[in-house]
Amino acid sequence: MGCYKYMEELWRHKQSDALRFLMRVRAWECRQRPNLCKLNRPSRTDKAHHLGYKAKQGFVVVRAGVRRGGRKRQNHRGMVFGKPKHQGINQLKFERNLRSLAEEKVGRRFSNLRVLNSYWVNEDATMKYFEVICVDPQHTKIRNDPRINWIVNPVHKHRELRGLTSAGRKGRGLRKKGHRANNIKGGSYRASWLNRNMMRLKRYR
């Protein structure tokens, strides 16, 4: 077994003494630093390399903290001047997952970079922390590498804002394949619904 296999096994047992201590110390460190913080190296090397990270020029790792919990509606004193249907304030949930939210924050801050992928690193009572792998599309090392230079293409600008990263696709329900994916044919459940419910008639028939 290689080194990464052992690291993977260690991270699989998050309630072990070693990892609980390590994560408690790291959570304290995350709280002291800014919410968006550029790192010298990933804290989960094995996970980062699984998701496409390379220890070479042009790759950047950013840690992002996202506040946990649902999304309370921003209404003054909780008053909605409308129908009872829209009067919910407290038990509302955000449509996307917190990992895609972390990617979005990083993508907006480091707008010259392309977001490749991300992974969970830590959490405490109020925050969840993710590390986001970014790529510099202007860097020569990236442009000359055939395995990653697809991201240089302008269609990949702000992938994280359009739900094209792994976390974004999960939020859109696109992780399925085969017969389970019948409701998302055409790219989304809205597209498949439209496809089924719209009548198309030829002009000359």
PDB file of C-alpha atoms in Angstrom:
ATOM      1  CA  MET A   1       0.000   0.000   0.000  1.00  0.00           C
ATOM      2  CA  GLY A   2       1.241   3.446  -0.888  1.00  0.00           C
ATOM      3  CA  CYS A   3       1.408   6.422   1.439  1.00  0.00           C
ATOM      4  CA  TYR A   4      -1.879   7.925   0.164  1.00  0.00           C
ATOM      5  CA  LYS A   5      -3.744   4.698   0.931  1.00  0.00           C
ATOM      6  CA  TYR A   6      -2.749   5.027   4.597  1.00  0.00           C
ATOM      7  CA  MET A   7      -3.711   8.700   4.667  1.00  0.00           C
ATOM      8  CA  GLU A   8      -7.065   7.853   3.109  1.00  0.00           C
ATOM      9  CA  GLU A   9      -7.659   5.198   5.760  1.00  0.00           C
ATOM     10  CA  LEU A  10      -6.744   7.663   8.513  1.00  0.00           C
ATOM     11  CA  TRP A  11      -9.225  10.266   7.216  1.00  0.00           C
ATOM     12  CA  ARG A  12     -11.882   7.577   6.972  1.00  0.00           C
ATOM     13  CA  HIS A  13     -11.851   7.198  10.756  1.00  0.00           C
ATOM     14  CA  LYS A  14     -12.665  10.747  11.778  1.00  0.00           C
ATOM     15  CA  GLN A  15     -13.543   9.785  15.356  1.00  0.00           C
ATOM     16  CA  SER A  16     -10.135   8.257  16.092  1.00  0.00           C
ATOM     17  CA  ASP A  17      -8.123   9.989  18.825  1.00  0.00           C
ATOM     18  CA  ALA A  18      -5.428  11.180  16.416  1.00  0.00           C
ATOM     19  CA  LEU A  19      -7.833  12.794  13.967  1.00  0.00           C
ATOM     20  CA  ARG A  20     -10.097  14.288  16.630  1.00  0.00           C
ATOM     21  CA  PHE A  21      -7.104  16.007  18.211  1.00  0.00           C
ATOM     22  CA  LEU A  22      -5.748  17.147  14.846  1.00  0.00           C
ATOM     23  CA  MET A  23      -9.099  18.557  13.744  1.00  0.00           C
ATOM     24  CA  ARG A  24      -9.675  20.332  17.041  1.00  0.00           C
ATOM     25  CA  VAL A  25      -6.312  22.099  16.714  1.00  0.00           C
ATOM     26  CA  ARG A  26      -6.928  22.909  13.054  1.00  0.00           C
ATOM     27  CA  ALA A  27     -10.423  24.237  13.768  1.00  0.00           C
ATOM     28  CA  TRP A  28      -8.884  26.670  16.247  1.00  0.00           C
ATOM     29  CA  GLU A  29      -6.352  27.722  13.604  1.00  0.00           C
ATOM     30  CA  CYS A  30      -9.107  28.202  10.984  1.00  0.00           C
ATOM     31  CA  ARG A  31     -10.999  30.485  13.366  1.00  0.00           C
ATOM     32  CA  GLN A  32      -7.933  32.718  13.840  1.00  0.00           C
ATOM     33  CA  ARG A  33      -7.274  33.150  10.126  1.00  0.00           C
ATOM     34  CA  PRO A  34      -9.461  35.016   7.599  1.00  0.00           C
ATOM     35  CA  ASN A  35     -12.406  33.157   6.114  1.00  0.00           C
ATOM     36  CA  LEU A  36     -10.771  33.000   2.696  1.00  0.00           C
ATOM     37  CA  CYS A  37      -7.138  32.092   3.130  1.00  0.00           C
ATOM     38  CA  LYS A  38      -4.571  31.021   0.521  1.00  0.00           C
ATOM     39  CA  LEU A  39      -2.509  27.990   1.620  1.00  0.00           C
ATOM     40  CA  ASN A  40       0.993  26.868   0.785  1.00  0.00           C
ATOM     41  CA  ARG A  41      -0.087  23.252   0.395  1.00  0.00           C
ATOM     42  CA  PRO A  42      -3.293  21.224   0.802  1.00  0.00           C
ATOM     43  CA  SER A  43      -3.976  19.823   4.262  1.00  0.00           C
ATOM     44  CA  ARG A  44      -5.378  16.598   2.738  1.00  0.00           C
ATOM     45  CA  THR A  45      -2.736  15.760   0.141  1.00  0.00           C
ATOM     46  CA  ASP A  46      -4.306  12.471  -0.910  1.00  0.00           C
ATOM     47  CA  LYS A  47      -7.765  13.987  -1.421  1.00  0.00           C
ATOM     48  CA  ALA A  48      -6.391  16.972  -3.331  1.00  0.00           C
ATOM     49  CA  HIS A  49      -4.456  14.726  -5.739  1.00  0.00           C
ATOM     50  CA  HIS A  50      -7.542  12.551  -6.257  1.00  0.00           C
ATOM     51  CA  LEU A  51      -9.408  15.671  -7.361  1.00  0.00           C
ATOM     52  CA  GLY A  52      -6.814  16.894  -9.855  1.00  0.00           C
ATOM     53  CA  TYR A  53      -4.306  18.903  -7.780  1.00  0.00           C
ATOM     54  CA  LYS A  54      -0.649  18.840  -8.844  1.00  0.00           C
ATOM     55  CA  ALA A  55       2.227  20.218  -6.784  1.00  0.00           C
ATOM     56  CA  LYS A  56       3.414  22.488  -9.581  1.00  0.00           C
ATOM     57  CA  GLN A  57       3.254  26.127 -10.576  1.00  0.00           C
ATOM     58  CA  GLY A  58      -0.174  27.420 -11.523  1.00  0.00           C
ATOM     59  CA  PHE A  59      -2.130  25.438  -8.901  1.00  0.00           C
ATOM     60  CA  VAL A  60      -3.486  27.299  -5.862  1.00  0.00           C
ATOM     61  CA  VAL A  61      -5.282  25.955  -2.780  1.00  0.00           C
ATOM     62  CA  VAL A  62      -7.647  28.282  -0.893  1.00  0.00           C
ATOM     63  CA  ARG A  63      -9.426  27.472   2.355  1.00  0.00           C
ATOM     64  CA  ALA A  64     -12.958  28.858   2.593  1.00  0.00           C
ATOM     65  CA  GLY A  65     -15.204  28.980   5.649  1.00  0.00           C
ATOM     66  CA  VAL A  66     -18.986  28.894   5.195  1.00  0.00           C
ATOM     67  CA  ARG A  67     -21.540  29.487   7.935  1.00  0.00           C
ATOM     68  CA  ARG A  68     -23.496  26.353   8.742  1.00  0.00           C
ATOM     69  CA  GLY A  69     -27.254  25.974   8.972  1.00  0.00           C
ATOM     70  CA  GLY A  70     -30.295  26.917   6.936  1.00  0.00           C
ATOM     71  CA  ARG A  71     -31.025  30.221   5.267  1.00  0.00           C
ATOM     72  CA  LYS A  72     -33.303  32.454   7.301  1.00  0.00           C
ATOM     73  CA  ARG A  73     -35.369  34.818   5.159  1.00  0.00           C
ATOM     74  CA  GLN A  74     -34.214  38.435   5.407  1.00  0.00           C
ATOM     75  CA  ASN A  75     -37.458  40.165   6.319  1.00  0.00           C
ATOM     76  CA  HIS A  76     -37.716  43.014   8.785  1.00  0.00           C
ATOM     77  CA  ARG A  77     -39.093  41.573  12.054  1.00  0.00           C
ATOM     78  CA  GLY A  78     -40.129  38.500  10.089  1.00  0.00           C
ATOM     79  CA  MET A  79     -43.084  40.272   8.523  1.00  0.00           C
ATOM     80  CA  VAL A  80     -44.171  39.226   5.045  1.00  0.00           C
ATOM     81  CA  PHE A  81     -46.821  41.481   3.541  1.00  0.00           C
ATOM     82  CA  GLY A  82     -48.245  38.857   1.251  1.00  0.00           C
ATOM     83  CA  LYS A  83     -49.917  35.507   1.050  1.00  0.00           C
ATOM     84  CA  PRO A  84     -49.668  32.955   3.884  1.00  0.00           C
ATOM     85  CA  LYS A  85     -47.769  30.675   1.484  1.00  0.00           C
ATOM     86  CA  HIS A  86     -44.775  33.045   1.583  1.00  0.00           C
ATOM     87  CA  GLN A  87     -44.790  33.743   5.315  1.00  0.00           C
ATOM     88  CA  GLY A  88     -42.121  31.178   6.214  1.00  0.00           C
ATOM     89  CA  ILE A  89     -39.074  32.788   7.828  1.00  0.00           C
ATOM     90  CA  ASN A  90     -37.102  30.261   9.822  1.00  0.00           C
ATOM     91  CA  GLN A  91     -37.102  26.742   8.472  1.00  0.00           C
ATOM     92  CA  LEU A  92     -35.968  27.546   4.932  1.00  0.00           C
ATOM     93  CA  LYS A  93     -33.062  25.658   3.367  1.00  0.00           C
ATOM     94  CA  PHE A  94     -30.649  26.867   0.718  1.00  0.00           C
ATOM     95  CA  GLU A  95     -30.990  25.057  -2.620  1.00  0.00           C
ATOM     96  CA  ARG A  96     -27.290  24.273  -3.096  1.00  0.00           C
ATOM     97  CA  ASN A  97     -24.832  22.574  -0.764  1.00  0.00           C
ATOM     98  CA  LEU A  98     -22.303  24.458   1.354  1.00  0.00           C
ATOM     99  CA  ARG A  99     -19.353  23.114  -0.648  1.00  0.00           C
ATOM    100  CA  SER A 100     -20.597  24.787  -3.823  1.00  0.00           C
ATOM    101  CA  LEU A 101     -21.145  27.956  -1.779  1.00  0.00           C
ATOM    102  CA  ALA A 102     -17.494  27.834  -0.667  1.00  0.00           C
ATOM    103  CA  GLU A 103     -16.405  27.427  -4.295  1.00  0.00           C
ATOM    104  CA  GLU A 104     -18.503  30.429  -5.264  1.00  0.00           C
ATOM    105  CA  LYS A 105     -16.930  32.617  -2.566  1.00  0.00           C
ATOM    106  CA  VAL A 106     -13.446  31.637  -3.717  1.00  0.00           C
ATOM    107  CA  GLY A 107     -14.319  32.138  -7.395  1.00  0.00           C
ATOM    108  CA  ARG A 108     -15.555  35.664  -6.713  1.00  0.00           C
ATOM    109  CA  ARG A 109     -12.527  36.624  -4.618  1.00  0.00           C
ATOM    110  CA  PHE A 110      -9.853  35.057  -6.865  1.00  0.00           C
ATOM    111  CA  SER A 111     -11.556  35.958 -10.111  1.00  0.00           C
ATOM    112  CA  ASN A 112      -8.437  35.457 -12.251  1.00  0.00           C
ATOM    113  CA  LEU A 113      -8.314  31.756 -11.302  1.00  0.00           C
ATOM    114  CA  ARG A 114     -10.498  28.852 -12.434  1.00  0.00           C
ATOM    115  CA  VAL A 115     -12.074  26.642  -9.773  1.00  0.00           C
ATOM    116  CA  LEU A 116     -11.219  22.995 -10.409  1.00  0.00           C
ATOM    117  CA  ASN A 117     -12.676  21.145  -7.419  1.00  0.00           C
ATOM    118  CA  SER A 118     -12.989  21.219  -3.624  1.00  0.00           C
ATOM    119  CA  TYR A 119     -13.191  18.988  -0.551  1.00  0.00           C
ATOM    120  CA  TRP A 120     -14.225  19.150   3.115  1.00  0.00           C
ATOM    121  CA  VAL A 121     -11.491  19.687   5.712  1.00  0.00           C
ATOM    122  CA  ASN A 122     -13.058  20.706   9.012  1.00  0.00           C
ATOM    123  CA  GLU A 123     -16.074  22.061  10.811  1.00  0.00           C
ATOM    124  CA  ASP A 124     -17.043  23.457  14.193  1.00  0.00           C
ATOM    125  CA  ALA A 125     -20.329  24.582  15.713  1.00  0.00           C
ATOM    126  CA  THR A 126     -20.833  27.566  13.397  1.00  0.00           C
ATOM    127  CA  MET A 127     -18.613  27.060  10.333  1.00  0.00           C
ATOM    128  CA  LYS A 128     -17.694  24.435   7.766  1.00  0.00           C
ATOM    129  CA  TYR A 129     -14.278  24.682   6.131  1.00  0.00           C
ATOM    130  CA  PHE A 130     -13.492  23.535   2.607  1.00  0.00           C
ATOM    131  CA  GLU A 131     -10.304  23.662   0.564  1.00  0.00           C
ATOM    132  CA  VAL A 132     -10.823  24.750  -3.037  1.00  0.00           C
ATOM    133  CA  ILE A 133      -8.337  23.811  -5.770  1.00  0.00           C
ATOM    134  CA  CYS A 134      -7.854  26.641  -8.268  1.00  0.00           C
ATOM    135  CA  VAL A 135      -5.880  26.837 -11.501  1.00  0.00           C
ATOM    136  CA  ASP A 136      -4.252  29.889 -13.071  1.00  0.00           C
ATOM    137  CA  PRO A 137      -5.251  29.796 -16.772  1.00  0.00           C
ATOM    138  CA  GLN A 138      -2.598  32.372 -17.734  1.00  0.00           C
ATOM    139  CA  HIS A 139       0.333  30.355 -16.373  1.00  0.00           C
ATOM    140  CA  THR A 140       2.655  28.812 -18.975  1.00  0.00           C
ATOM    141  CA  LYS A 141       2.980  25.569 -17.020  1.00  0.00           C
ATOM    142  CA  ILE A 142      -0.798  25.149 -17.117  1.00  0.00           C
ATOM    143  CA  ARG A 143      -1.191  26.153 -20.767  1.00  0.00           C
ATOM    144  CA  ASN A 144       1.464  23.650 -21.834  1.00  0.00           C
ATOM    145  CA  ASP A 145       0.128  20.709 -19.819  1.00  0.00           C
ATOM    146  CA  PRO A 146      -2.261  18.643 -21.991  1.00  0.00           C
ATOM    147  CA  ARG A 147      -3.915  17.089 -18.931  1.00  0.00           C
ATOM    148  CA  ILE A 148      -5.159  20.385 -17.478  1.00  0.00           C
ATOM    149  CA  ASN A 149      -5.085  22.954 -20.306  1.00  0.00           C
ATOM    150  CA  TRP A 150      -8.766  22.235 -21.128  1.00  0.00           C
ATOM    151  CA  ILE A 151      -9.571  24.650 -18.274  1.00  0.00           C
ATOM    152  CA  VAL A 152      -7.859  27.501 -20.164  1.00  0.00           C
ATOM    153  CA  ASN A 153     -10.752  27.521 -22.651  1.00  0.00           C
ATOM    154  CA  PRO A 154     -12.989  30.579 -22.090  1.00  0.00           C
ATOM    155  CA  VAL A 155     -16.124  28.435 -21.699  1.00  0.00           C
ATOM    156  CA  HIS A 156     -14.751  27.404 -18.294  1.00  0.00           C
ATOM    157  CA  LYS A 157     -14.780  30.927 -16.862  1.00  0.00           C
ATOM    158  CA  HIS A 158     -16.543  30.864 -13.486  1.00  0.00           C
ATOM    159  CA  ARG A 159     -17.576  27.202 -13.667  1.00  0.00           C
ATOM    160  CA  GLU A 160     -18.500  27.413  -9.968  1.00  0.00           C
ATOM    161  CA  LEU A 161     -21.119  30.130 -10.594  1.00  0.00           C
ATOM    162  CA  ARG A 162     -22.854  28.035 -13.247  1.00  0.00           C
ATOM    163  CA  GLY A 163     -23.030  24.739 -11.383  1.00  0.00           C
ATOM    164  CA  LEU A 164     -20.404  22.965 -13.511  1.00  0.00           C
ATOM    165  CA  THR A 165     -18.059  21.818 -10.738  1.00  0.00           C
ATOM    166  CA  SER A 166     -18.580  18.502  -8.987  1.00  0.00           C
ATOM    167  CA  ALA A 167     -20.393  20.103  -6.017  1.00  0.00           C
ATOM    168  CA  GLY A 168     -22.525  22.224  -8.360  1.00  0.00           C
ATOM    169  CA  ARG A 169     -23.540  19.205 -10.440  1.00  0.00           C
ATOM    170  CA  LYS A 170     -24.512  17.387  -7.264  1.00  0.00           C
ATOM    171  CA  GLY A 171     -26.760  20.291  -6.285  1.00  0.00           C
ATOM    172  CA  ARG A 172     -28.408  20.090  -9.715  1.00  0.00           C
ATOM    173  CA  GLY A 173     -29.023  16.360  -9.272  1.00  0.00           C
ATOM    174  CA  LEU A 174     -26.705  15.337 -12.123  1.00  0.00           C
ATOM    175  CA  ARG A 175     -24.727  12.678 -10.255  1.00  0.00           C
ATOM    176  CA  LYS A 176     -26.985   9.876 -11.532  1.00  0.00           C
ATOM    177  CA  LYS A 177     -26.519   7.631 -14.580  1.00  0.00           C
ATOM    178  CA  GLY A 178     -28.578   5.025 -16.388  1.00  0.00           C
ATOM    179  CA  HIS A 179     -32.285   4.434 -15.770  1.00  0.00           C
ATOM    180  CA  ARG A 180     -32.213   6.623 -12.634  1.00  0.00           C
ATOM    181  CA  ALA A 181     -31.304   9.627 -14.765  1.00  0.00           C
ATOM    182  CA  ASN A 182     -34.496   9.637 -16.856  1.00  0.00           C
ATOM    183  CA  ASN A 183     -35.786  12.740 -15.080  1.00  0.00           C
ATOM    184  CA  ILE A 184     -32.662  14.762 -15.851  1.00  0.00           C
ATOM    185  CA  LYS A 185     -32.188  14.020 -19.549  1.00  0.00           C
ATOM    186  CA  GLY A 186     -31.199  17.144 -21.421  1.00  0.00           C
ATOM    187  CA  GLY A 187     -29.116  18.613 -18.585  1.00  0.00           C
ATOM    188  CA  SER A 188     -31.626  19.211 -15.788  1.00  0.00           C
ATOM    189  CA  TYR A 189     -35.016  18.169 -14.491  1.00  0.00           C
ATOM    190  CA  ARG A 190     -36.459  21.416 -15.879  1.00  0.00           C
ATOM    191  CA  ALA A 191     -35.113  20.629 -19.349  1.00  0.00           C
ATOM    192  CA  SER A 192     -36.515  17.110 -19.267  1.00  0.00           C
ATOM    193  CA  TRP A 193     -39.892  18.369 -18.038  1.00  0.00           C
ATOM    194  CA  LEU A 194     -40.021  20.893 -20.871  1.00  0.00           C
ATOM    195  CA  ASN A 195     -39.043  18.202 -23.353  1.00  0.00           C
ATOM    196  CA  ARG A 196     -41.898  15.967 -22.206  1.00  0.00           C
ATOM    197  CA  ASN A 197     -44.540  18.683 -21.934  1.00  0.00           C
ATOM    198  CA  MET A 198     -43.922  20.884 -24.946  1.00  0.00           C
ATOM    199  CA  MET A 199     -45.638  20.080 -28.200  1.00  0.00           C
ATOM    200  CA  ARG A 200     -43.450  20.590 -31.252  1.00  0.00           C
ATOM    201  CA  LEU A 201     -45.174  20.759 -34.597  1.00  0.00           C
ATOM    202  CA  LYS A 202     -43.444  21.004 -37.946  1.00  0.00           C
ATOM    203  CA  ARG A 203     -44.153  24.156 -39.883  1.00  0.00           C
ATOM    204  CA  TYR A 204     -45.206  22.305 -43.062  1.00  0.00           C
ATOM    205  CA  ARG A 205     -47.061  19.104 -42.204  1.00  0.00           C
TER     206      ARG A 205
END
